[in-house]
Each structure stands twice: as C-alpha cells, then as structure tokens.
mmCIF file of C-alpha atoms in Angstrom:
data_model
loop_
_atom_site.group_PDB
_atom_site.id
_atom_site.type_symbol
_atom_site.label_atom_id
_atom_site.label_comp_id
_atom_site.label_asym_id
_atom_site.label_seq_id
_atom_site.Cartn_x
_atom_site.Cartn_y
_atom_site.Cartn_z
ATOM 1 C CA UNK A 1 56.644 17.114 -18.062
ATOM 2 C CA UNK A 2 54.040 14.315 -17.686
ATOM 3 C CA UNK A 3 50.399 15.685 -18.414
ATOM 4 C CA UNK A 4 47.745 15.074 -15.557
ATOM 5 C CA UNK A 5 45.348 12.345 -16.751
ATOM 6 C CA UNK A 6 42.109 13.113 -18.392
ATOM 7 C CA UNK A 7 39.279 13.541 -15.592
ATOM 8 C CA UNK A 8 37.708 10.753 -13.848
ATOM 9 C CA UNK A 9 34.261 9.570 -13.428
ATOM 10 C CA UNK A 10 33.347 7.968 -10.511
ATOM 11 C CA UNK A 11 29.396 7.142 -9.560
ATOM 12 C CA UNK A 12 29.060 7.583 -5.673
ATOM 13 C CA UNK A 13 25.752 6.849 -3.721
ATOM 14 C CA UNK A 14 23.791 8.451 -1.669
ATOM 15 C CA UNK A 15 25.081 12.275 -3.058
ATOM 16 C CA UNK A 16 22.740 13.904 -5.447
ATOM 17 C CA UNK A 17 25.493 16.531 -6.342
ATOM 18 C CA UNK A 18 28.798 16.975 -8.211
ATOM 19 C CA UNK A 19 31.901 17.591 -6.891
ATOM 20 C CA UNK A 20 35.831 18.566 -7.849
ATOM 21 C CA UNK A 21 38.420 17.586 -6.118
ATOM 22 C CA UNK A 22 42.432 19.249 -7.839
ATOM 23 C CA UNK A 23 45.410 17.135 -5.851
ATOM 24 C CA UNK A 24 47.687 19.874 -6.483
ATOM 25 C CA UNK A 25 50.375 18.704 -4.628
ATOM 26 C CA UNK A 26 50.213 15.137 -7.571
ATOM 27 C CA UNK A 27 49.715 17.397 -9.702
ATOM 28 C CA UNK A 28 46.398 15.205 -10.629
ATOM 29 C CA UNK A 29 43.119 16.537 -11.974
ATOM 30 C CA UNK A 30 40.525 13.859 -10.423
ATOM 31 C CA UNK A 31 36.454 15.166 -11.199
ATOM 32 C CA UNK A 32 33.968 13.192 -8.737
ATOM 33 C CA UNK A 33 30.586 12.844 -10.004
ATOM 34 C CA UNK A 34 27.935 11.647 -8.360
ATOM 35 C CA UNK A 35 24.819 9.889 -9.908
ATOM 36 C CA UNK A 36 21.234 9.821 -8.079
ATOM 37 C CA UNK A 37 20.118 5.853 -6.909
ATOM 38 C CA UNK A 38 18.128 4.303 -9.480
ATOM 39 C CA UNK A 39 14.029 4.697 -8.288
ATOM 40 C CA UNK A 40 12.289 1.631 -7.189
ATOM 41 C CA UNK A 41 10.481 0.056 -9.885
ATOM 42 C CA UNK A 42 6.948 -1.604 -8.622
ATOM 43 C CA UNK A 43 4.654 -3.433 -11.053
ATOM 44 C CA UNK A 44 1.350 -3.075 -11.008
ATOM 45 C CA UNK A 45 -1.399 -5.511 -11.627
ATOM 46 C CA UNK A 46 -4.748 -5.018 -11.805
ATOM 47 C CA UNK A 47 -6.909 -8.086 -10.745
ATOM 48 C CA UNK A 48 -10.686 -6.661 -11.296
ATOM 49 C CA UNK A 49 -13.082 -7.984 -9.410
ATOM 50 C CA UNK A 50 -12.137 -10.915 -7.766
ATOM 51 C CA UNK A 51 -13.061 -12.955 -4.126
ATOM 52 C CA UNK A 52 -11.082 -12.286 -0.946
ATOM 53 C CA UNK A 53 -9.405 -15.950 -1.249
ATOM 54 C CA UNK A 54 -8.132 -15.138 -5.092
ATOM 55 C CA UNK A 55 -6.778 -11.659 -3.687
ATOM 56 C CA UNK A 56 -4.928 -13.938 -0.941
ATOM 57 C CA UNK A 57 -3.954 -16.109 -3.124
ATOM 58 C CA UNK A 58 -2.745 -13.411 -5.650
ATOM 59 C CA UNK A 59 -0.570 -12.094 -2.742
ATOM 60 C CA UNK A 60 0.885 -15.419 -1.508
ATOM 61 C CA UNK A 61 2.146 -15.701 -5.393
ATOM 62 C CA UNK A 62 4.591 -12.749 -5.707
ATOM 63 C CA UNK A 63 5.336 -13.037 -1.675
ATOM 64 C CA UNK A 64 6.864 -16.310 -2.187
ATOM 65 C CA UNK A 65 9.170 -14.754 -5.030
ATOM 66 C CA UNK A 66 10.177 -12.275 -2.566
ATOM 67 C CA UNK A 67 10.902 -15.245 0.128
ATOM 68 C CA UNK A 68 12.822 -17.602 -2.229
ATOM 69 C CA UNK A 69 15.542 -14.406 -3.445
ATOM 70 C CA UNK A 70 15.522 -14.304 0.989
ATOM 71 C CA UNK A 71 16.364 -17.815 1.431
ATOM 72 C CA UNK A 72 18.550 -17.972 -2.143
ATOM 73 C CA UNK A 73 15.993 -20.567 -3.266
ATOM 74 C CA UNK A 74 15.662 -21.288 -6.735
ATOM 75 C CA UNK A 75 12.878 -19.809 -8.866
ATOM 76 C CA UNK A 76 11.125 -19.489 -11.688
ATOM 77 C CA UNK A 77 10.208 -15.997 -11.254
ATOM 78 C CA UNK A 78 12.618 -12.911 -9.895
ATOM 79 C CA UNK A 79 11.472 -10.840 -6.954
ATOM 80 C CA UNK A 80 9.555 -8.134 -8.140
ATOM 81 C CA UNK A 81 7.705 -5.374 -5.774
ATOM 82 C CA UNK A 82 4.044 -5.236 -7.091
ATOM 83 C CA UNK A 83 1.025 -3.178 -6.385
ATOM 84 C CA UNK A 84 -2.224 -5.538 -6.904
ATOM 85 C CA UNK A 85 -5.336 -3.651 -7.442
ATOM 86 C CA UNK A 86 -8.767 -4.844 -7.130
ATOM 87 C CA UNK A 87 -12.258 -5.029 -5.659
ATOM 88 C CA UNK A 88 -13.725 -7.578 -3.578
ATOM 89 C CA UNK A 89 -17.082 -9.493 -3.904
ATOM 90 C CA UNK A 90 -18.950 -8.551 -0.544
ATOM 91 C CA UNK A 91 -16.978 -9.881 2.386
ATOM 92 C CA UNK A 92 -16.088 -9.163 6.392
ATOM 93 C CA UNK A 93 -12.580 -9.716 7.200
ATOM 94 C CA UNK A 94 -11.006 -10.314 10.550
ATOM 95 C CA UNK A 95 -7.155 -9.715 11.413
ATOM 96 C CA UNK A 96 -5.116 -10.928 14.146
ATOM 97 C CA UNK A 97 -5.854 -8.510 16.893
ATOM 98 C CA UNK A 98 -9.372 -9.841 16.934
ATOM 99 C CA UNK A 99 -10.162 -12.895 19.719
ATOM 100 C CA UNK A 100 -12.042 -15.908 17.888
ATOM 101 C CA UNK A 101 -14.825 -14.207 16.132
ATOM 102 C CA UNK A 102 -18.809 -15.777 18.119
ATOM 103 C CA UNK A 103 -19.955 -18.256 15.290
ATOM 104 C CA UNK A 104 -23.526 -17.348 15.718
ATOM 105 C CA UNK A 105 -22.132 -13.642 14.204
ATOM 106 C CA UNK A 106 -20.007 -15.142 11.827
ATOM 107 C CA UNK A 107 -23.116 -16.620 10.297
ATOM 108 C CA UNK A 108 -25.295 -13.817 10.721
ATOM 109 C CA UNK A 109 -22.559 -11.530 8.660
ATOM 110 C CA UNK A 110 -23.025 -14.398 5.819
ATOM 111 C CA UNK A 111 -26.884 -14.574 5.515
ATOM 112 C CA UNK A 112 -26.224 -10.956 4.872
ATOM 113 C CA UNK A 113 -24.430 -12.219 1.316
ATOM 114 C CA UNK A 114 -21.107 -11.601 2.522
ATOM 115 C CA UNK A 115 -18.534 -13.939 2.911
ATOM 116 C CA UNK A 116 -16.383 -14.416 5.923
ATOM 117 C CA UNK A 117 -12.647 -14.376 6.022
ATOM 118 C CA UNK A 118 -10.075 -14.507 8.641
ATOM 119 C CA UNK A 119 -6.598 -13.206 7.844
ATOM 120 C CA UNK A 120 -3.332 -12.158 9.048
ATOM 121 C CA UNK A 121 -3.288 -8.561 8.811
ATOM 122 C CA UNK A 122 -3.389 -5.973 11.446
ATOM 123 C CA UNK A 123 -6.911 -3.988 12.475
ATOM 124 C CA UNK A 124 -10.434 -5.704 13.817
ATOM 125 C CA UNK A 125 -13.418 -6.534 11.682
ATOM 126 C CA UNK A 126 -13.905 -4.359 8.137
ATOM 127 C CA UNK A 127 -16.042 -4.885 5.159
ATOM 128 C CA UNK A 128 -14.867 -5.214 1.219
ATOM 129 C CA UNK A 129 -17.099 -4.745 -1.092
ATOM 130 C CA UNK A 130 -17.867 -3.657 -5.175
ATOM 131 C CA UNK A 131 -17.174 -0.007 -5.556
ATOM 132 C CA UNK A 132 -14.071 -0.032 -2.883
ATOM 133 C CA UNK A 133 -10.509 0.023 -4.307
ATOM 134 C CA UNK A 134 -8.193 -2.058 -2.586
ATOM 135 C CA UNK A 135 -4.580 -1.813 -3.127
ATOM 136 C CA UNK A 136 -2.411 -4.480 -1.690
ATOM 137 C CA UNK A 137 1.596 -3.201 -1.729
ATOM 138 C CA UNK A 138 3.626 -6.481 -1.659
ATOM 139 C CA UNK A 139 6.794 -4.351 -1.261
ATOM 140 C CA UNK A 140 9.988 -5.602 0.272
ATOM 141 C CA UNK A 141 10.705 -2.327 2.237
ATOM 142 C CA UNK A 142 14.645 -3.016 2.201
ATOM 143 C CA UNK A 143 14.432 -1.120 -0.793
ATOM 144 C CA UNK A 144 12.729 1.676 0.718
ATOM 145 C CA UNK A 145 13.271 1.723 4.306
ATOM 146 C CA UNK A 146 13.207 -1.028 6.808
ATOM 147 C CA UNK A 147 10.227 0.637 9.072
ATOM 148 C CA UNK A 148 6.414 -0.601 9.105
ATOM 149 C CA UNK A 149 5.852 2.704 11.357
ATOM 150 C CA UNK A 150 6.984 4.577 8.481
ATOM 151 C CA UNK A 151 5.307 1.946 5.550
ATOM 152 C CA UNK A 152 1.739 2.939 7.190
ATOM 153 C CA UNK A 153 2.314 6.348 7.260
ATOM 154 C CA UNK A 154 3.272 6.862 4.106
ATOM 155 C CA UNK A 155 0.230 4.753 3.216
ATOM 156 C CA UNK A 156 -1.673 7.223 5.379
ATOM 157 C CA UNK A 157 -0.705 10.039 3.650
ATOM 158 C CA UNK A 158 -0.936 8.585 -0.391
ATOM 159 C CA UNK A 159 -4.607 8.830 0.598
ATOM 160 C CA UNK A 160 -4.944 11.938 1.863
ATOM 161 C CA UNK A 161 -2.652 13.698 -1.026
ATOM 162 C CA UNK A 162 -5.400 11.445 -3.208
ATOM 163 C CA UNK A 163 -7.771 13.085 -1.351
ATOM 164 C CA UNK A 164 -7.025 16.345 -1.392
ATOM 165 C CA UNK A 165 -6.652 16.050 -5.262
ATOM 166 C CA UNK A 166 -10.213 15.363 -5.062
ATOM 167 C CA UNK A 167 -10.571 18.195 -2.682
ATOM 168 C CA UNK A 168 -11.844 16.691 0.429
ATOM 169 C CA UNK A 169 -9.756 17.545 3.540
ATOM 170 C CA UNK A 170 -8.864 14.160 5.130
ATOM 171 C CA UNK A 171 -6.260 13.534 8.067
ATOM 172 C CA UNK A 172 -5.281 10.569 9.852
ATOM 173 C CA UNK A 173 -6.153 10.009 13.857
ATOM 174 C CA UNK A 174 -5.248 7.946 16.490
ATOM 175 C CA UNK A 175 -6.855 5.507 15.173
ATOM 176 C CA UNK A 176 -4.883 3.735 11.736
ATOM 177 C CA UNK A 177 -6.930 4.638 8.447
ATOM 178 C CA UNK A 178 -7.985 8.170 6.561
ATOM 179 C CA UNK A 179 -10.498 10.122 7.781
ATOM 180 C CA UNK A 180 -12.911 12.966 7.002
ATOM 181 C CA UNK A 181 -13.645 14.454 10.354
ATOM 182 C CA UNK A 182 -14.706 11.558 12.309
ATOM 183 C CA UNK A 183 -15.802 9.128 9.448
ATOM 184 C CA UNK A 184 -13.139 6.770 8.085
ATOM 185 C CA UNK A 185 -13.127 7.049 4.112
ATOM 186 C CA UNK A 186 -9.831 4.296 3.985
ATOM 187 C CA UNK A 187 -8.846 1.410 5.867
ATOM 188 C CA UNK A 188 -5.715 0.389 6.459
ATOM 189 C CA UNK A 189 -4.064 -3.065 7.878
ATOM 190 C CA UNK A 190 -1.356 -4.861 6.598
ATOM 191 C CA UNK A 191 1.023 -7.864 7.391
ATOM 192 C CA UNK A 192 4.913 -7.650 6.912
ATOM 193 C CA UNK A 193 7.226 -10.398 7.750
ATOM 194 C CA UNK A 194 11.207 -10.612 7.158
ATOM 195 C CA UNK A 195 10.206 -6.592 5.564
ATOM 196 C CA UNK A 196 7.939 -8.047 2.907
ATOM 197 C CA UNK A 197 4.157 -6.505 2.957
ATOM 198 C CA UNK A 198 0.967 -7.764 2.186
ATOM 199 C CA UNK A 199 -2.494 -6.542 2.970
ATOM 200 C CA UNK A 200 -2.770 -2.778 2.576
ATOM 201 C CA UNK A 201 -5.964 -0.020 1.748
ATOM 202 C CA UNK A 202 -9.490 -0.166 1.115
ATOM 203 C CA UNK A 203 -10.593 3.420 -0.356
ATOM 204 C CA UNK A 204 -14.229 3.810 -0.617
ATOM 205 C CA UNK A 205 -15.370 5.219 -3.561
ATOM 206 C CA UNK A 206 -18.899 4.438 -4.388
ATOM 207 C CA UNK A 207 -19.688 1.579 -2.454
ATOM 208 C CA UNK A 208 -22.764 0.550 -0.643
ATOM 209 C CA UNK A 209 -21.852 1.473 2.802
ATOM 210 C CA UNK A 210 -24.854 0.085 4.571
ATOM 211 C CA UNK A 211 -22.816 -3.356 5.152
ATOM 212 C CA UNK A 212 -20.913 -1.186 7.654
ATOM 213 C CA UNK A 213 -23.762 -1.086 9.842
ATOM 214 C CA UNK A 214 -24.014 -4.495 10.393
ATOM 215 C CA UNK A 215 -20.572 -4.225 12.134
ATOM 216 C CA UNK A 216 -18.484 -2.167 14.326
ATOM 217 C CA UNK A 217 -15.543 -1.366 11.494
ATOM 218 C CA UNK A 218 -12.174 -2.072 12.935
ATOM 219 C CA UNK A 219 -13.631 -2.148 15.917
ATOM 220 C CA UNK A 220 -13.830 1.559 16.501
ATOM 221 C CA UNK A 221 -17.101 2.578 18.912
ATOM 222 C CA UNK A 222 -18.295 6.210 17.968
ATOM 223 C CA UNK A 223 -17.378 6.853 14.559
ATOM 224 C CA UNK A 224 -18.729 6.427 10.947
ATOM 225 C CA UNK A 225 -17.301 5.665 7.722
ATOM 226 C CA UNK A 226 -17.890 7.667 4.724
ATOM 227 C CA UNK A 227 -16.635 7.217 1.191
ATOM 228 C CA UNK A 228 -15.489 9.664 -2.042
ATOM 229 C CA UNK A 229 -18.842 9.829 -3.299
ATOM 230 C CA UNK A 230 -20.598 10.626 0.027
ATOM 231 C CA UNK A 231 -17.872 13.607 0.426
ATOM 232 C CA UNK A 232 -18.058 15.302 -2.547
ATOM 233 C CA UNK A 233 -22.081 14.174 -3.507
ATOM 234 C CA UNK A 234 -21.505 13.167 -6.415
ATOM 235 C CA UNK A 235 -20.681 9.579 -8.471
ATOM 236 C CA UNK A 236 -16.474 8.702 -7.966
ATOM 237 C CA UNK A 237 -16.055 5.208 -9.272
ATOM 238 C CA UNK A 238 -13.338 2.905 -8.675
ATOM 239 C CA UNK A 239 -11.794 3.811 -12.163
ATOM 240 C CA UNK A 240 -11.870 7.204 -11.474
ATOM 241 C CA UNK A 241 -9.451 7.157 -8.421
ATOM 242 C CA UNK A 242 -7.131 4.263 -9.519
ATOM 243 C CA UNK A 243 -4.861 6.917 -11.668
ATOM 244 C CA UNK A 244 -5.075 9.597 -8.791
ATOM 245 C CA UNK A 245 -3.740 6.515 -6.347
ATOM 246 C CA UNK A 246 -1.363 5.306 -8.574
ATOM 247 C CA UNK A 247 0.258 9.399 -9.000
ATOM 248 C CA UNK A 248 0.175 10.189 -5.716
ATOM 249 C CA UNK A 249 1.926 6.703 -4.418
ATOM 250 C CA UNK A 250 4.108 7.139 -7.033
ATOM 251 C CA UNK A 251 5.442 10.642 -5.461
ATOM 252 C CA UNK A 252 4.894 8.922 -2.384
ATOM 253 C CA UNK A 253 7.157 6.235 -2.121
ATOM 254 C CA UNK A 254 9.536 7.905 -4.761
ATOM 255 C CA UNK A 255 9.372 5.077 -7.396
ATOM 256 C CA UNK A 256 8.165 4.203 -10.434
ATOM 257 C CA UNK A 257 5.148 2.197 -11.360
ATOM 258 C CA UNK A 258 5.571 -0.434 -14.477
ATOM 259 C CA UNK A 259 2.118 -1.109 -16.318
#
C-alpha cells in the first residue's frame, strides 16, 4: 500500500490561522498553513530644520519614485513609502480650498518674518513654525487601504494615542485636526493623487503660538490653538515627541518604520 505523502505547506493570504484539511476518501494527508502578510515597511527621514520650499521639494523627490513604479517608468530609485520629519522656518501656508489670498495680507503676513507659501493640500491658511513637528506621510495607500477618509483618520487618531501618552485628553471635531477642548493642538491637510500622499501634520510642541493670532488658522472663526507645552505647562520639545509619534503611527498604520 502506497504511503500518503509527507504534509504540505502552503502560504495563503489574508488568514492569520492554521488549518488541517485529511482527504480521507485519497487517502491524502494535505496540512494548510497560513502565514500573516508581511507589514509595510516606511522609511523615515528626518530633514531638521529646513524652509517650506526644501520640505516641498523633499516631497516631490520620493513622490516621483512612487509615480514612475505607476507609469512603469524607469528609475534610479525604487518606490519606497517614507515618513519625512521636520520643522519649518516661520511660514503661512495656503491650500486649495482657499480663493486667491488679498496681496495687501499676503505682505502683511511677511513683514511679520514669515514667509508665504501656497500649496496643494487640503485646509485654509495655517502657520509652521520652529518648535512644531511636521510629519509629511508620502505613503502610497494601495498598500494600506485605498481610502483618504480613512488615511486622515487614522492620522487623527496617531495624535491623539500620542497625546494621551502624554496624558492630555484630545479628540477630533467636525472640523479636520486634534483638539483639546476647543483649541486645535495638530493640523492636518494633505494632498493624495493616483493614492500617493503628501502633506500631512503639524503637532505643536513648544512653539511660539502668537503667529496664530495674526491669522484665522484654517480658517476656523471661534476657536484657539494650543500646543503640548501649553497643555501640560511645562517644556515638550520637538525631540521629545518625535519617538512617541513615530510608536504610536507605527501601531497605527500596522507597519514598520526603517531608520
């Protein structure tokens, strides 16, 4: 009498468990095991302090990689999903839902010591500045799930798990961003096109939030901002948040960051 074969392996997706499966009637022994999907990987670069147009510019660089894998262009460089960490030297920033911004308070911003930029992100007016960590996702969300609604949420709620860590009870609103009762401590606008983001958070941490005053931040009539420092009254720095951000987007978006 023939012997069954030895067991088989055989990897199956999306199943997180194993199973057996006995053909009794072939008389076969067949063993299906099923392997978890390899995490995300997402590199992370840290810029520093650097102007709005070198943050741009930093973006346009590993969007393009994404774009040329899209349109099976040849390139130097593969695709890789990136987080790009930085702060800003003092600049307002404009997205798309804003009409042409009055000149006259375009230059009045400026003789503030701010630059101006217009961009293509979502959201109204905002202010970057030293002491506010900005973290710009340039994901391409086919490998997490092809949904902005659910991209800015889960951006929404990476800074509120930060927060909490920090223990400072923030929720989101109607309004996009993080909040802490009815100031906003994080911004939040982004761009995505053919799935691939750009543009993303601006936590405050220990930033001079006096430029805010000089504007109407994204636009929203009523409310105040407020930052990590402000909350908790004491000194939280840019360095002292970027590991907490890092953790809890990690857990967030169920990859795994590359230094």
């Amino acid at each position: 009498m023939m012997k069954p074969p030895s067991c088989t392996k055989i990897l199956m997706d999306p199943e997180h468990v194993s199973k057996r499966n006995k053909n009794k009637s072939a008389g076969m022994g067949l063993c299906l095991v099923t392997m978890p999907l390899l995490k995300p990987v997402i590199e992370v670069v840290n810029l520093g302090r650097i102007s709005y147009a070198d943050g741009l510019q930093a973006q346009r660089t590993f969007i393009q990689r994404h774009l040329n894998a899209l349109s099976q262009q040849p390139t130097a460089e593969s695709p890789v999903n990136a987080v790009l960490l930085c702060e800003h030297d003092p600049v307002y920033t404009i997205g798309i839902r804003t009409a042409r911004y009055p000149i006259k308070e375009e230059e009045r911003l400026k003789q503030l010591g701010a630059e101006f930029h217009r961009s293509d992100r979502g959201g109204l007016i905002t202010f970057h500045g030293p002491g506010q960590l900005v973290c710009y996702p340039i994901l391409n969300l086919a490998h997490f799930r092809k949904s902005v609604r659910w991209y800015v949420g889960e951006l929404e709620t990476t800074v509120i798990r930060l927060c909490h860590r920090f223990g400072i009870k923030a929720e989101t609103s109607p309004d996009t961003g993080v909040w802490v009762q009815n100031d906003k401590i994080c911004a939040i606008g982004i761009h995505c096109g053919r799935y691939i983001t750009s543009h993303g958070l601006a936590l405050n941490c220990n930033n001079d939030l006096r430029w805010f005053s000089h504007i109407t931040p994204c636009g929203i009539e009523g409310k105040g901002v407020t930052s990590l420092s402000q909350a908790l009254k004491r000194e939280v720095t840019v360095p002292d948040a970027v590991d907490l951000l890092l953790e809890t987007f990690a857990k967030q978006f169920d990859c795994v960051l590359r230094h």
